[in-house]
Amino acid sequence: MRFKTTALLASLLAALGLAQAASAQEKVLNLYTARHYQTDEALYANFTRLTGIKVNRIEGKEDELFERIRREGPASPADVFLTVDAARLQVADDAGLFAPVKSKAIESRIPAQFRDPEGGWAGYSYRARVIAYNRDKVKPEEVSRYADLAGPRFKGRLCVRSGGHVYNRTLVAGMIHNDGEDKAEAWARGIVANLARDPKGGDTDQIYAVAAGECDVAISNHYYYARLMASDKASDREAVRKVGIVFPDQKGHGAHINISGGGMLKHAPNKESAVKFLEYLASDEAQAYFADGNNEWPVVPSVKLGNPQLQAMGKFKVDRVPAGTLARSTPKAQRIIDRAGWK
Ligand code: FE
Protein backbone atom coordinates (compact mmCIF):
# COMPACT_ATOMS: atom_id res chain seq x y z
CA MET A 1 0.00 0.00 0.00
CA ARG A 2 2.74 2.30 1.03
CA PHE A 3 4.74 1.42 -2.07
CA LYS A 4 1.73 2.09 -4.28
CA THR A 5 1.23 5.51 -2.73
CA THR A 6 4.90 6.33 -3.23
CA ALA A 7 4.76 5.19 -6.84
CA LEU A 8 1.65 7.23 -7.46
CA LEU A 9 3.29 10.22 -5.87
CA ALA A 10 6.37 9.74 -8.03
CA SER A 11 4.33 9.62 -11.22
CA LEU A 12 2.36 12.65 -10.13
CA LEU A 13 5.58 14.53 -9.48
CA ALA A 14 6.88 13.47 -12.88
CA ALA A 15 3.69 14.75 -14.49
CA LEU A 16 4.04 17.96 -12.55
CA GLY A 17 7.63 18.26 -13.77
CA LEU A 18 6.42 17.94 -17.33
CA ALA A 19 3.79 20.56 -16.75
CA GLN A 20 6.39 22.87 -15.29
CA ALA A 21 8.71 22.26 -18.22
CA ALA A 22 5.88 23.14 -20.57
CA SER A 23 5.06 26.27 -18.63
CA ALA A 24 8.72 27.32 -18.68
CA GLN A 25 8.48 27.47 -22.47
CA GLU A 26 5.30 29.46 -22.52
CA LYS A 27 3.94 31.04 -19.41
CA VAL A 28 0.20 31.33 -19.41
CA LEU A 29 -2.62 32.50 -17.22
CA ASN A 30 -6.08 31.04 -17.63
CA LEU A 31 -8.51 33.71 -16.63
CA TYR A 32 -12.21 33.10 -16.07
CA THR A 33 -13.86 36.47 -16.03
CA ALA A 34 -17.41 37.66 -15.57
CA ARG A 35 -16.49 41.32 -15.95
CA HIS A 36 -18.59 42.44 -18.88
CA TYR A 37 -16.59 45.49 -19.86
CA GLN A 38 -14.90 45.60 -23.28
CA THR A 39 -12.24 47.97 -22.04
CA ASP A 40 -10.67 45.20 -19.93
CA GLU A 41 -8.85 44.04 -23.06
CA ALA A 42 -6.17 46.70 -22.56
CA LEU A 43 -5.78 45.69 -18.92
CA TYR A 44 -4.85 42.12 -19.89
CA ALA A 45 -2.73 43.07 -22.90
CA ASN A 46 -0.64 45.28 -20.66
CA PHE A 47 -0.05 42.38 -18.25
CA THR A 48 1.26 40.23 -21.11
CA ARG A 49 3.49 43.08 -22.27
CA LEU A 50 4.96 43.47 -18.78
CA THR A 51 5.41 39.81 -17.85
CA GLY A 52 5.41 37.78 -21.07
CA ILE A 53 2.58 35.73 -19.59
CA LYS A 54 -0.10 34.99 -22.15
CA VAL A 55 -3.67 35.47 -20.91
CA ASN A 56 -6.23 32.90 -22.05
CA ARG A 57 -9.53 34.48 -21.30
CA ILE A 58 -12.79 32.60 -20.84
CA GLU A 59 -15.71 34.97 -20.50
CA GLY A 60 -19.09 34.02 -19.19
CA LYS A 61 -21.94 34.98 -16.96
CA GLU A 62 -21.04 35.10 -13.29
CA ASP A 63 -23.07 32.12 -12.16
CA GLU A 64 -22.15 30.03 -15.20
CA LEU A 65 -18.43 30.49 -14.60
CA PHE A 66 -18.85 29.67 -10.92
CA GLU A 67 -20.66 26.43 -11.84
CA ARG A 68 -18.09 25.63 -14.48
CA ILE A 69 -15.19 25.96 -12.05
CA ARG A 70 -17.06 23.80 -9.58
CA ARG A 71 -17.86 21.17 -12.19
CA GLU A 72 -14.31 21.06 -13.52
CA GLY A 73 -13.01 20.48 -10.00
CA PRO A 74 -9.32 19.55 -9.72
CA ALA A 75 -9.13 19.30 -13.54
CA SER A 76 -10.08 22.95 -14.00
CA PRO A 77 -7.57 24.90 -16.08
CA ALA A 78 -8.72 28.14 -14.45
CA ASP A 79 -6.06 30.06 -12.54
CA VAL A 80 -7.96 33.21 -11.61
CA PHE A 81 -11.68 33.97 -11.35
CA LEU A 82 -12.74 37.60 -11.71
CA THR A 83 -16.28 38.71 -11.06
CA VAL A 84 -18.32 41.62 -9.81
CA ASP A 85 -20.04 41.83 -6.42
CA ALA A 86 -18.65 41.03 -2.99
CA ALA A 87 -21.28 38.39 -2.30
CA ARG A 88 -20.39 36.40 -5.39
CA LEU A 89 -16.76 36.39 -4.33
CA GLN A 90 -17.71 35.24 -0.87
CA VAL A 91 -19.98 32.50 -2.22
CA ALA A 92 -17.10 31.22 -4.36
CA ASP A 93 -14.81 31.35 -1.35
CA ASP A 94 -17.31 29.55 0.87
CA ALA A 95 -17.59 26.85 -1.79
CA GLY A 96 -13.83 26.30 -1.43
CA LEU A 97 -12.96 27.56 -4.91
CA PHE A 98 -10.20 29.97 -3.93
CA ALA A 99 -6.74 29.34 -2.54
CA PRO A 100 -5.51 31.98 -0.10
CA VAL A 101 -2.93 34.34 -1.54
CA LYS A 102 -0.41 35.78 0.88
CA SER A 103 1.08 38.78 -0.84
CA LYS A 104 2.70 41.81 0.73
CA ALA A 105 2.07 43.73 -2.47
CA ILE A 106 -1.68 43.10 -2.28
CA GLU A 107 -2.01 43.53 1.48
CA SER A 108 -0.04 46.75 1.59
CA ARG A 109 -1.85 48.35 -1.33
CA ILE A 110 -5.49 47.28 -1.00
CA PRO A 111 -7.31 48.55 2.10
CA ALA A 112 -8.71 45.80 4.36
CA GLN A 113 -12.31 46.89 3.64
CA PHE A 114 -11.94 45.50 0.12
CA ARG A 115 -10.31 42.15 0.94
CA ASP A 116 -11.12 38.80 2.45
CA PRO A 117 -9.15 38.70 5.73
CA GLU A 118 -7.94 35.17 4.87
CA GLY A 119 -6.64 36.24 1.45
CA GLY A 120 -9.20 34.21 -0.53
CA TRP A 121 -10.26 37.16 -2.71
CA ALA A 122 -9.72 40.88 -3.09
CA GLY A 123 -11.58 43.73 -4.70
CA TYR A 124 -9.61 45.69 -7.29
CA SER A 125 -12.07 48.44 -8.10
CA TYR A 126 -15.23 49.78 -6.57
CA ARG A 127 -18.47 51.28 -7.73
CA ALA A 128 -21.13 53.32 -5.97
CA ARG A 129 -24.90 52.84 -6.11
CA VAL A 130 -26.19 56.33 -6.80
CA ILE A 131 -29.57 58.01 -7.11
CA ALA A 132 -30.45 59.48 -10.50
CA TYR A 133 -33.07 62.24 -10.61
CA ASN A 134 -34.83 64.40 -13.14
CA ARG A 135 -33.25 67.83 -12.76
CA ASP A 136 -36.48 69.66 -13.69
CA LYS A 137 -38.74 67.80 -11.31
CA VAL A 138 -36.62 66.81 -8.33
CA LYS A 139 -34.21 68.78 -6.18
CA PRO A 140 -31.06 66.88 -5.20
CA GLU A 141 -31.84 67.58 -1.52
CA GLU A 142 -35.02 65.53 -1.92
CA VAL A 143 -32.95 62.45 -2.72
CA SER A 144 -30.00 62.85 -0.40
CA ARG A 145 -30.66 59.47 1.27
CA TYR A 146 -31.64 56.02 -0.03
CA ALA A 147 -34.48 56.26 2.49
CA ASP A 148 -35.97 59.19 0.54
CA LEU A 149 -36.71 56.90 -2.42
CA ALA A 150 -39.00 54.79 -0.23
CA GLY A 151 -40.99 57.75 1.09
CA PRO A 152 -44.52 58.74 -0.04
CA ARG A 153 -43.19 61.73 -2.00
CA PHE A 154 -42.01 59.39 -4.76
CA LYS A 155 -45.10 57.24 -5.12
CA GLY A 156 -45.32 56.05 -8.74
CA ARG A 157 -42.16 57.99 -9.66
CA LEU A 158 -39.33 55.46 -9.21
CA CYS A 159 -37.57 53.20 -11.73
CA VAL A 160 -35.18 50.47 -10.64
CA ARG A 161 -33.95 47.15 -12.01
CA SER A 162 -35.02 43.85 -10.47
CA GLY A 163 -34.64 43.37 -6.74
CA GLY A 164 -32.92 40.04 -7.22
CA HIS A 165 -30.05 41.57 -9.16
CA VAL A 166 -26.86 41.49 -7.06
CA TYR A 167 -26.47 45.28 -7.25
CA ASN A 168 -29.75 45.72 -5.39
CA ARG A 169 -29.40 42.64 -3.20
CA THR A 170 -26.06 43.86 -1.89
CA LEU A 171 -27.49 47.37 -1.39
CA VAL A 172 -30.16 45.86 0.86
CA ALA A 173 -27.46 43.82 2.63
CA GLY A 174 -25.75 47.13 3.45
CA MET A 175 -28.99 48.44 4.92
CA ILE A 176 -29.37 45.34 7.07
CA HIS A 177 -25.89 46.01 8.42
CA ASN A 178 -26.47 49.74 9.01
CA ASP A 179 -30.13 49.91 10.08
CA GLY A 180 -31.25 46.39 10.92
CA GLU A 181 -33.51 43.92 9.13
CA ASP A 182 -36.82 45.60 9.95
CA LYS A 183 -35.81 48.95 8.49
CA ALA A 184 -34.28 47.25 5.46
CA GLU A 185 -37.54 45.43 4.83
CA ALA A 186 -39.61 48.59 5.29
CA TRP A 187 -37.34 50.27 2.75
CA ALA A 188 -37.73 47.46 0.21
CA ARG A 189 -41.53 47.63 0.62
CA GLY A 190 -41.39 51.40 0.12
CA ILE A 191 -39.40 50.91 -3.08
CA VAL A 192 -41.99 48.49 -4.44
CA ALA A 193 -44.82 50.85 -3.45
CA ASN A 194 -43.15 53.71 -5.35
CA LEU A 195 -42.41 51.94 -8.63
CA ALA A 196 -43.49 53.78 -11.77
CA ARG A 197 -43.32 50.50 -13.72
CA ASP A 198 -42.37 46.88 -13.16
CA PRO A 199 -38.61 46.47 -12.82
CA LYS A 200 -37.01 45.82 -16.22
CA GLY A 201 -33.69 46.37 -17.95
CA GLY A 202 -30.30 47.29 -16.57
CA ASP A 203 -29.14 50.41 -14.76
CA THR A 204 -28.67 52.44 -17.96
CA ASP A 205 -32.30 51.76 -18.88
CA GLN A 206 -33.39 53.31 -15.58
CA ILE A 207 -31.40 56.47 -16.32
CA TYR A 208 -32.90 56.62 -19.83
CA ALA A 209 -36.37 56.19 -18.32
CA VAL A 210 -35.79 59.21 -16.05
CA ALA A 211 -34.57 61.20 -19.06
CA ALA A 212 -37.66 60.14 -21.02
CA GLY A 213 -39.98 61.23 -18.21
CA GLU A 214 -41.21 57.72 -17.47
CA CYS A 215 -40.07 58.17 -13.88
CA ASP A 216 -38.47 60.96 -11.88
CA VAL A 217 -35.94 59.04 -9.79
CA ALA A 218 -33.91 55.86 -10.25
CA ILE A 219 -31.07 53.82 -8.78
CA SER A 220 -27.95 53.05 -10.80
CA ASN A 221 -24.31 52.19 -10.47
CA HIS A 222 -22.30 55.34 -11.02
CA TYR A 223 -20.26 54.06 -13.98
CA TYR A 224 -23.32 53.67 -16.20
CA TYR A 225 -23.93 57.38 -15.75
CA ALA A 226 -20.23 58.10 -16.31
CA ARG A 227 -20.44 56.18 -19.58
CA LEU A 228 -23.30 58.43 -20.73
CA MET A 229 -21.24 61.48 -19.73
CA ALA A 230 -18.44 60.31 -22.03
CA SER A 231 -20.71 59.15 -24.87
CA ASP A 232 -20.63 60.72 -28.36
CA LYS A 233 -24.32 60.01 -28.85
CA ALA A 234 -26.45 63.15 -28.73
CA SER A 235 -29.23 61.22 -26.94
CA ASP A 236 -26.82 60.19 -24.17
CA ARG A 237 -25.62 63.74 -23.70
CA GLU A 238 -29.24 64.84 -23.59
CA ALA A 239 -29.91 62.21 -20.90
CA VAL A 240 -27.05 63.62 -18.81
CA ARG A 241 -28.45 67.12 -19.30
CA LYS A 242 -31.83 66.01 -17.97
CA VAL A 243 -30.69 63.64 -15.26
CA GLY A 244 -28.45 64.40 -12.29
CA ILE A 245 -26.95 62.00 -9.77
CA VAL A 246 -26.53 62.11 -6.01
CA PHE A 247 -24.16 60.13 -3.82
CA PRO A 248 -26.60 59.21 -1.05
CA ASP A 249 -26.26 59.31 2.73
CA GLN A 250 -23.35 61.72 2.83
CA LYS A 251 -24.44 62.83 6.29
CA GLY A 252 -25.00 59.23 7.37
CA HIS A 253 -23.18 56.01 6.57
CA GLY A 254 -22.02 57.15 3.14
CA ALA A 255 -22.86 55.88 -0.34
CA HIS A 256 -23.16 52.12 -0.73
CA ILE A 257 -20.30 50.67 -2.73
CA ASN A 258 -19.61 47.25 -4.13
CA ILE A 259 -16.46 45.77 -5.57
CA SER A 260 -15.24 44.00 -8.61
CA GLY A 261 -12.53 41.52 -7.75
CA GLY A 262 -11.24 38.01 -7.83
CA GLY A 263 -8.94 35.39 -6.48
CA MET A 264 -6.62 32.53 -7.32
CA LEU A 265 -8.34 29.19 -7.71
CA LYS A 266 -7.48 26.25 -5.50
CA HIS A 267 -6.68 24.00 -8.45
CA ALA A 268 -4.90 26.68 -10.49
CA PRO A 269 -2.29 24.97 -12.68
CA ASN A 270 -0.30 28.21 -13.00
CA LYS A 271 -0.22 29.53 -9.45
CA GLU A 272 2.86 31.68 -9.99
CA SER A 273 1.21 33.43 -12.94
CA ALA A 274 -1.98 33.81 -10.91
CA VAL A 275 -0.25 35.59 -8.02
CA LYS A 276 1.64 37.80 -10.49
CA PHE A 277 -1.61 38.69 -12.19
CA LEU A 278 -3.42 39.54 -8.95
CA GLU A 279 -0.46 41.65 -7.83
CA TYR A 280 -0.53 43.33 -11.22
CA LEU A 281 -4.21 44.22 -10.73
CA ALA A 282 -3.18 46.12 -7.59
CA SER A 283 -0.42 48.02 -9.43
CA ASP A 284 -0.73 51.72 -10.25
CA GLU A 285 -0.96 50.93 -13.95
CA ALA A 286 -3.75 48.36 -13.67
CA GLN A 287 -5.62 50.48 -11.14
CA ALA A 288 -5.58 53.33 -13.64
CA TYR A 289 -7.04 50.98 -16.26
CA PHE A 290 -10.03 50.26 -14.03
CA ALA A 291 -10.61 53.98 -13.67
CA ASP A 292 -10.04 54.93 -17.30
CA GLY A 293 -11.59 51.87 -18.87
CA ASN A 294 -14.80 51.34 -16.94
CA ASN A 295 -15.02 54.53 -14.87
CA GLU A 296 -14.60 52.59 -11.61
CA TRP A 297 -12.65 53.87 -8.65
CA PRO A 298 -9.33 52.22 -7.96
CA VAL A 299 -9.17 50.53 -4.53
CA VAL A 300 -5.58 51.68 -4.07
CA PRO A 301 -6.04 55.12 -2.50
CA SER A 302 -2.78 56.64 -3.78
CA VAL A 303 -3.62 56.10 -7.46
CA LYS A 304 -4.14 59.37 -9.31
CA LEU A 305 -7.36 59.69 -11.27
CA GLY A 306 -7.05 60.88 -14.86
CA ASN A 307 -10.65 60.13 -15.73
CA PRO A 308 -12.65 63.32 -16.41
CA GLN A 309 -16.02 61.70 -15.56
CA LEU A 310 -14.83 60.51 -12.17
CA GLN A 311 -13.18 63.85 -11.54
CA ALA A 312 -16.41 65.63 -12.37
CA MET A 313 -18.28 63.41 -9.91
CA GLY A 314 -15.89 64.52 -7.19
CA LYS A 315 -15.06 63.01 -3.83
CA PHE A 316 -17.77 61.49 -1.70
CA LYS A 317 -18.23 59.64 1.55
CA VAL A 318 -18.09 55.89 1.12
CA ASP A 319 -19.94 53.43 3.34
CA ARG A 320 -17.14 51.62 5.17
CA VAL A 321 -18.87 48.31 5.82
CA PRO A 322 -16.38 45.58 4.81
CA ALA A 323 -17.17 43.79 1.56
CA GLY A 324 -17.09 40.43 3.35
CA THR A 325 -19.67 41.60 5.90
CA LEU A 326 -21.98 42.74 3.10
CA ALA A 327 -21.56 39.40 1.42
CA ARG A 328 -22.68 37.48 4.49
CA SER A 329 -25.97 39.40 4.71
CA THR A 330 -27.01 38.85 1.09
CA PRO A 331 -29.08 35.68 1.67
CA LYS A 332 -31.08 37.63 4.28
CA ALA A 333 -31.33 40.54 1.86
CA GLN A 334 -32.77 38.28 -0.83
CA ARG A 335 -35.42 36.97 1.56
CA ILE A 336 -36.39 40.56 2.40
CA ILE A 337 -36.58 41.44 -1.30
CA ASP A 338 -38.80 38.41 -1.95
CA ARG A 339 -41.11 39.22 0.97
CA ALA A 340 -41.41 42.81 -0.25
CA GLY A 341 -42.39 41.55 -3.71
CA TRP A 342 -39.54 43.40 -5.43
CA LYS A 343 -39.47 41.24 -8.55
FE1 FE B 1 -22.39 46.47 -14.22
Coordinates of C-alpha atoms and ligand atoms in Angstrom, one line a residue:
M1 CA 0.0 0.0 0.0
R2 CA 2.7 2.3 1.0
F3 CA 4.7 1.4 -2.1
K4 CA 1.7 2.1 -4.3
T5 CA 1.2 5.5 -2.7
T6 CA 4.9 6.3 -3.2
A7 CA 4.8 5.2 -6.8
L8 CA 1.6 7.2 -7.5
L9 CA 3.3 10.2 -5.9
A10 CA 6.4 9.7 -8.0
S11 CA 4.3 9.6 -11.2
L12 CA 2.4 12.7 -10.1
L13 CA 5.6 14.5 -9.5
A14 CA 6.9 13.5 -12.9
A15 CA 3.7 14.7 -14.5
L16 CA 4.0 18.0 -12.6
G17 CA 7.6 18.3 -13.8
L18 CA 6.4 17.9 -17.3
A19 CA 3.8 20.6 -16.7
Q20 CA 6.4 22.9 -15.3
A21 CA 8.7 22.3 -18.2
A22 CA 5.9 23.1 -20.6
S23 CA 5.1 26.3 -18.6
A24 CA 8.7 27.3 -18.7
Q25 CA 8.5 27.5 -22.5
E26 CA 5.3 29.5 -22.5
K27 CA 3.9 31.0 -19.4
V28 CA 0.2 31.3 -19.4
L29 CA -2.6 32.5 -17.2
N30 CA -6.1 31.0 -17.6
L31 CA -8.5 33.7 -16.6
Y32 CA -12.2 33.1 -16.1
T33 CA -13.9 36.5 -16.0
A34 CA -17.4 37.7 -15.6
R35 CA -16.5 41.3 -15.9
H36 CA -18.6 42.4 -18.9
Y37 CA -16.6 45.5 -19.9
Q38 CA -14.9 45.6 -23.3
T39 CA -12.2 48.0 -22.0
D40 CA -10.7 45.2 -19.9
E41 CA -8.9 44.0 -23.1
A42 CA -6.2 46.7 -22.6
L43 CA -5.8 45.7 -18.9
Y44 CA -4.9 42.1 -19.9
A45 CA -2.7 43.1 -22.9
N46 CA -0.6 45.3 -20.7
F47 CA 0.0 42.4 -18.2
T48 CA 1.3 40.2 -21.1
R49 CA 3.5 43.1 -22.3
L50 CA 5.0 43.5 -18.8
T51 CA 5.4 39.8 -17.9
G52 CA 5.4 37.8 -21.1
I53 CA 2.6 35.7 -19.6
K54 CA -0.1 35.0 -22.1
V55 CA -3.7 35.5 -20.9
N56 CA -6.2 32.9 -22.1
R57 CA -9.5 34.5 -21.3
I58 CA -12.8 32.6 -20.8
E59 CA -15.7 35.0 -20.5
G60 CA -19.1 34.0 -19.2
K61 CA -21.9 35.0 -17.0
E62 CA -21.0 35.1 -13.3
D63 CA -23.1 32.1 -12.2
E64 CA -22.2 30.0 -15.2
L65 CA -18.4 30.5 -14.6
F66 CA -18.9 29.7 -10.9
E67 CA -20.7 26.4 -11.8
R68 CA -18.1 25.6 -14.5
I69 CA -15.2 26.0 -12.1
R70 CA -17.1 23.8 -9.6
R71 CA -17.9 21.2 -12.2
E72 CA -14.3 21.1 -13.5
G73 CA -13.0 20.5 -10.0
P74 CA -9.3 19.5 -9.7
A75 CA -9.1 19.3 -13.5
S76 CA -10.1 22.9 -14.0
P77 CA -7.6 24.9 -16.1
A78 CA -8.7 28.1 -14.5
D79 CA -6.1 30.1 -12.5
V80 CA -8.0 33.2 -11.6
F81 CA -11.7 34.0 -11.4
L82 CA -12.7 37.6 -11.7
T83 CA -16.3 38.7 -11.1
V84 CA -18.3 41.6 -9.8
D85 CA -20.0 41.8 -6.4
A86 CA -18.6 41.0 -3.0
A87 CA -21.3 38.4 -2.3
R88 CA -20.4 36.4 -5.4
L89 CA -16.8 36.4 -4.3
Q90 CA -17.7 35.2 -0.9
V91 CA -20.0 32.5 -2.2
A92 CA -17.1 31.2 -4.4
D93 CA -14.8 31.3 -1.4
D94 CA -17.3 29.5 0.9
A95 CA -17.6 26.8 -1.8
G96 CA -13.8 26.3 -1.4
L97 CA -13.0 27.6 -4.9
F98 CA -10.2 30.0 -3.9
A99 CA -6.7 29.3 -2.5
P100 CA -5.5 32.0 -0.1
V101 CA -2.9 34.3 -1.5
K102 CA -0.4 35.8 0.9
S103 CA 1.1 38.8 -0.8
K104 CA 2.7 41.8 0.7
A105 CA 2.1 43.7 -2.5
I106 CA -1.7 43.1 -2.3
E107 CA -2.0 43.5 1.5
S108 CA 0.0 46.8 1.6
R109 CA -1.9 48.4 -1.3
I110 CA -5.5 47.3 -1.0
P111 CA -7.3 48.5 2.1
A112 CA -8.7 45.8 4.4
Q113 CA -12.3 46.9 3.6
F114 CA -11.9 45.5 0.1
R115 CA -10.3 42.2 0.9
D116 CA -11.1 38.8 2.5
P117 CA -9.1 38.7 5.7
E118 CA -7.9 35.2 4.9
G119 CA -6.6 36.2 1.5
G120 CA -9.2 34.2 -0.5
W121 CA -10.3 37.2 -2.7
A122 CA -9.7 40.9 -3.1
G123 CA -11.6 43.7 -4.7
Y124 CA -9.6 45.7 -7.3
S125 CA -12.1 48.4 -8.1
Y126 CA -15.2 49.8 -6.6
R127 CA -18.5 51.3 -7.7
A128 CA -21.1 53.3 -6.0
R129 CA -24.9 52.8 -6.1
V130 CA -26.2 56.3 -6.8
I131 CA -29.6 58.0 -7.1
A132 CA -30.4 59.5 -10.5
Y133 CA -33.1 62.2 -10.6
N134 CA -34.8 64.4 -13.1
R135 CA -33.3 67.8 -12.8
D136 CA -36.5 69.7 -13.7
K137 CA -38.7 67.8 -11.3
V138 CA -36.6 66.8 -8.3
K139 CA -34.2 68.8 -6.2
P140 CA -31.1 66.9 -5.2
E141 CA -31.8 67.6 -1.5
E142 CA -35.0 65.5 -1.9
V143 CA -32.9 62.4 -2.7
S144 CA -30.0 62.9 -0.4
R145 CA -30.7 59.5 1.3
Y146 CA -31.6 56.0 0.0
A147 CA -34.5 56.3 2.5
D148 CA -36.0 59.2 0.5
L149 CA -36.7 56.9 -2.4
A150 CA -39.0 54.8 -0.2
G151 CA -41.0 57.8 1.1
P152 CA -44.5 58.7 0.0
R153 CA -43.2 61.7 -2.0
F154 CA -42.0 59.4 -4.8
K155 CA -45.1 57.2 -5.1
G156 CA -45.3 56.1 -8.7
R157 CA -42.2 58.0 -9.7
L158 CA -39.3 55.5 -9.2
C159 CA -37.6 53.2 -11.7
V160 CA -35.2 50.5 -10.6
R161 CA -34.0 47.1 -12.0
S162 CA -35.0 43.8 -10.5
G163 CA -34.6 43.4 -6.7
G164 CA -32.9 40.0 -7.2
H165 CA -30.0 41.6 -9.2
V166 CA -26.9 41.5 -7.1
Y167 CA -26.5 45.3 -7.3
N168 CA -29.8 45.7 -5.4
R169 CA -29.4 42.6 -3.2
T170 CA -26.1 43.9 -1.9
L171 CA -27.5 47.4 -1.4
V172 CA -30.2 45.9 0.9
A173 CA -27.5 43.8 2.6
G174 CA -25.7 47.1 3.5
M175 CA -29.0 48.4 4.9
I176 CA -29.4 45.3 7.1
H177 CA -25.9 46.0 8.4
N178 CA -26.5 49.7 9.0
D179 CA -30.1 49.9 10.1
G180 CA -31.3 46.4 10.9
E181 CA -33.5 43.9 9.1
D182 CA -36.8 45.6 10.0
K183 CA -35.8 48.9 8.5
A184 CA -34.3 47.3 5.5
E185 CA -37.5 45.4 4.8
A186 CA -39.6 48.6 5.3
W187 CA -37.3 50.3 2.8
A188 CA -37.7 47.5 0.2
R189 CA -41.5 47.6 0.6
G190 CA -41.4 51.4 0.1
I191 CA -39.4 50.9 -3.1
V192 CA -42.0 48.5 -4.4
A193 CA -44.8 50.9 -3.4
N194 CA -43.2 53.7 -5.3
L195 CA -42.4 51.9 -8.6
A196 CA -43.5 53.8 -11.8
R197 CA -43.3 50.5 -13.7
D198 CA -42.4 46.9 -13.2
P199 CA -38.6 46.5 -12.8
K200 CA -37.0 45.8 -16.2
G201 CA -33.7 46.4 -18.0
G202 CA -30.3 47.3 -16.6
D203 CA -29.1 50.4 -14.8
T204 CA -28.7 52.4 -18.0
D205 CA -32.3 51.8 -18.9
Q206 CA -33.4 53.3 -15.6
I207 CA -31.4 56.5 -16.3
Y208 CA -32.9 56.6 -19.8
A209 CA -36.4 56.2 -18.3
V210 CA -35.8 59.2 -16.1
A211 CA -34.6 61.2 -19.1
A212 CA -37.7 60.1 -21.0
G213 CA -40.0 61.2 -18.2
E214 CA -41.2 57.7 -17.5
C215 CA -40.1 58.2 -13.9
D216 CA -38.5 61.0 -11.9
V217 CA -35.9 59.0 -9.8
A218 CA -33.9 55.9 -10.2
I219 CA -31.1 53.8 -8.8
S220 CA -28.0 53.0 -10.8
N221 CA -24.3 52.2 -10.5
H222 CA -22.3 55.3 -11.0
Y223 CA -20.3 54.1 -14.0
Y224 CA -23.3 53.7 -16.2
Y225 CA -23.9 57.4 -15.8
A226 CA -20.2 58.1 -16.3
R227 CA -20.4 56.2 -19.6
L228 CA -23.3 58.4 -20.7
M229 CA -21.2 61.5 -19.7
A230 CA -18.4 60.3 -22.0
S231 CA -20.7 59.2 -24.9
D232 CA -20.6 60.7 -28.4
K233 CA -24.3 60.0 -28.9
A234 CA -26.5 63.1 -28.7
S235 CA -29.2 61.2 -26.9
D236 CA -26.8 60.2 -24.2
R237 CA -25.6 63.7 -23.7
E238 CA -29.2 64.8 -23.6
A239 CA -29.9 62.2 -20.9
V240 CA -27.0 63.6 -18.8
R241 CA -28.4 67.1 -19.3
K242 CA -31.8 66.0 -18.0
V243 CA -30.7 63.6 -15.3
G244 CA -28.5 64.4 -12.3
I245 CA -26.9 62.0 -9.8
V246 CA -26.5 62.1 -6.0
F247 CA -24.2 60.1 -3.8
P248 CA -26.6 59.2 -1.1
D249 CA -26.3 59.3 2.7
Q250 CA -23.4 61.7 2.8
K251 CA -24.4 62.8 6.3
G252 CA -25.0 59.2 7.4
H253 CA -23.2 56.0 6.6
G254 CA -22.0 57.1 3.1
A255 CA -22.9 55.9 -0.3
H256 CA -23.2 52.1 -0.7
I257 CA -20.3 50.7 -2.7
N258 CA -19.6 47.2 -4.1
I259 CA -16.5 45.8 -5.6
S260 CA -15.2 44.0 -8.6
G261 CA -12.5 41.5 -7.8
G262 CA -11.2 38.0 -7.8
G263 CA -8.9 35.4 -6.5
M264 CA -6.6 32.5 -7.3
L265 CA -8.3 29.2 -7.7
K266 CA -7.5 26.3 -5.5
H267 CA -6.7 24.0 -8.4
A268 CA -4.9 26.7 -10.5
P269 CA -2.3 25.0 -12.7
N270 CA -0.3 28.2 -13.0
K271 CA -0.2 29.5 -9.5
E272 CA 2.9 31.7 -10.0
S273 CA 1.2 33.4 -12.9
A274 CA -2.0 33.8 -10.9
V275 CA -0.3 35.6 -8.0
K276 CA 1.6 37.8 -10.5
F277 CA -1.6 38.7 -12.2
L278 CA -3.4 39.5 -9.0
E279 CA -0.5 41.7 -7.8
Y280 CA -0.5 43.3 -11.2
L281 CA -4.2 44.2 -10.7
A282 CA -3.2 46.1 -7.6
S283 CA -0.4 48.0 -9.4
D284 CA -0.7 51.7 -10.3
E285 CA -1.0 50.9 -13.9
A286 CA -3.8 48.4 -13.7
Q287 CA -5.6 50.5 -11.1
A288 CA -5.6 53.3 -13.6
Y289 CA -7.0 51.0 -16.3
F290 CA -10.0 50.3 -14.0
A291 CA -10.6 54.0 -13.7
D292 CA -10.0 54.9 -17.3
G293 CA -11.6 51.9 -18.9
N294 CA -14.8 51.3 -16.9
N295 CA -15.0 54.5 -14.9
E296 CA -14.6 52.6 -11.6
W297 CA -12.7 53.9 -8.7
P298 CA -9.3 52.2 -8.0
V299 CA -9.2 50.5 -4.5
V300 CA -5.6 51.7 -4.1
P301 CA -6.0 55.1 -2.5
S302 CA -2.8 56.6 -3.8
V303 CA -3.6 56.1 -7.5
K304 CA -4.1 59.4 -9.3
L305 CA -7.4 59.7 -11.3
G306 CA -7.0 60.9 -14.9
N307 CA -10.6 60.1 -15.7
P308 CA -12.7 63.3 -16.4
Q309 CA -16.0 61.7 -15.6
L310 CA -14.8 60.5 -12.2
Q311 CA -13.2 63.8 -11.5
A312 CA -16.4 65.6 -12.4
M313 CA -18.3 63.4 -9.9
G314 CA -15.9 64.5 -7.2
K315 CA -15.1 63.0 -3.8
F316 CA -17.8 61.5 -1.7
K317 CA -18.2 59.6 1.6
V318 CA -18.1 55.9 1.1
D319 CA -19.9 53.4 3.3
R320 CA -17.1 51.6 5.2
V321 CA -18.9 48.3 5.8
P322 CA -16.4 45.6 4.8
A323 CA -17.2 43.8 1.6
G324 CA -17.1 40.4 3.4
T325 CA -19.7 41.6 5.9
L326 CA -22.0 42.7 3.1
A327 CA -21.6 39.4 1.4
R328 CA -22.7 37.5 4.5
S329 CA -26.0 39.4 4.7
T330 CA -27.0 38.9 1.1
P331 CA -29.1 35.7 1.7
K332 CA -31.1 37.6 4.3
A333 CA -31.3 40.5 1.9
Q334 CA -32.8 38.3 -0.8
R335 CA -35.4 37.0 1.6
I336 CA -36.4 40.6 2.4
I337 CA -36.6 41.4 -1.3
D338 CA -38.8 38.4 -1.9
R339 CA -41.1 39.2 1.0
A340 CA -41.4 42.8 -0.3
G341 CA -42.4 41.6 -3.7
W342 CA -39.5 43.4 -5.4
K343 CA -39.5 41.2 -8.5
Ligands
FE1 FE -22.4 46.5 -14.2

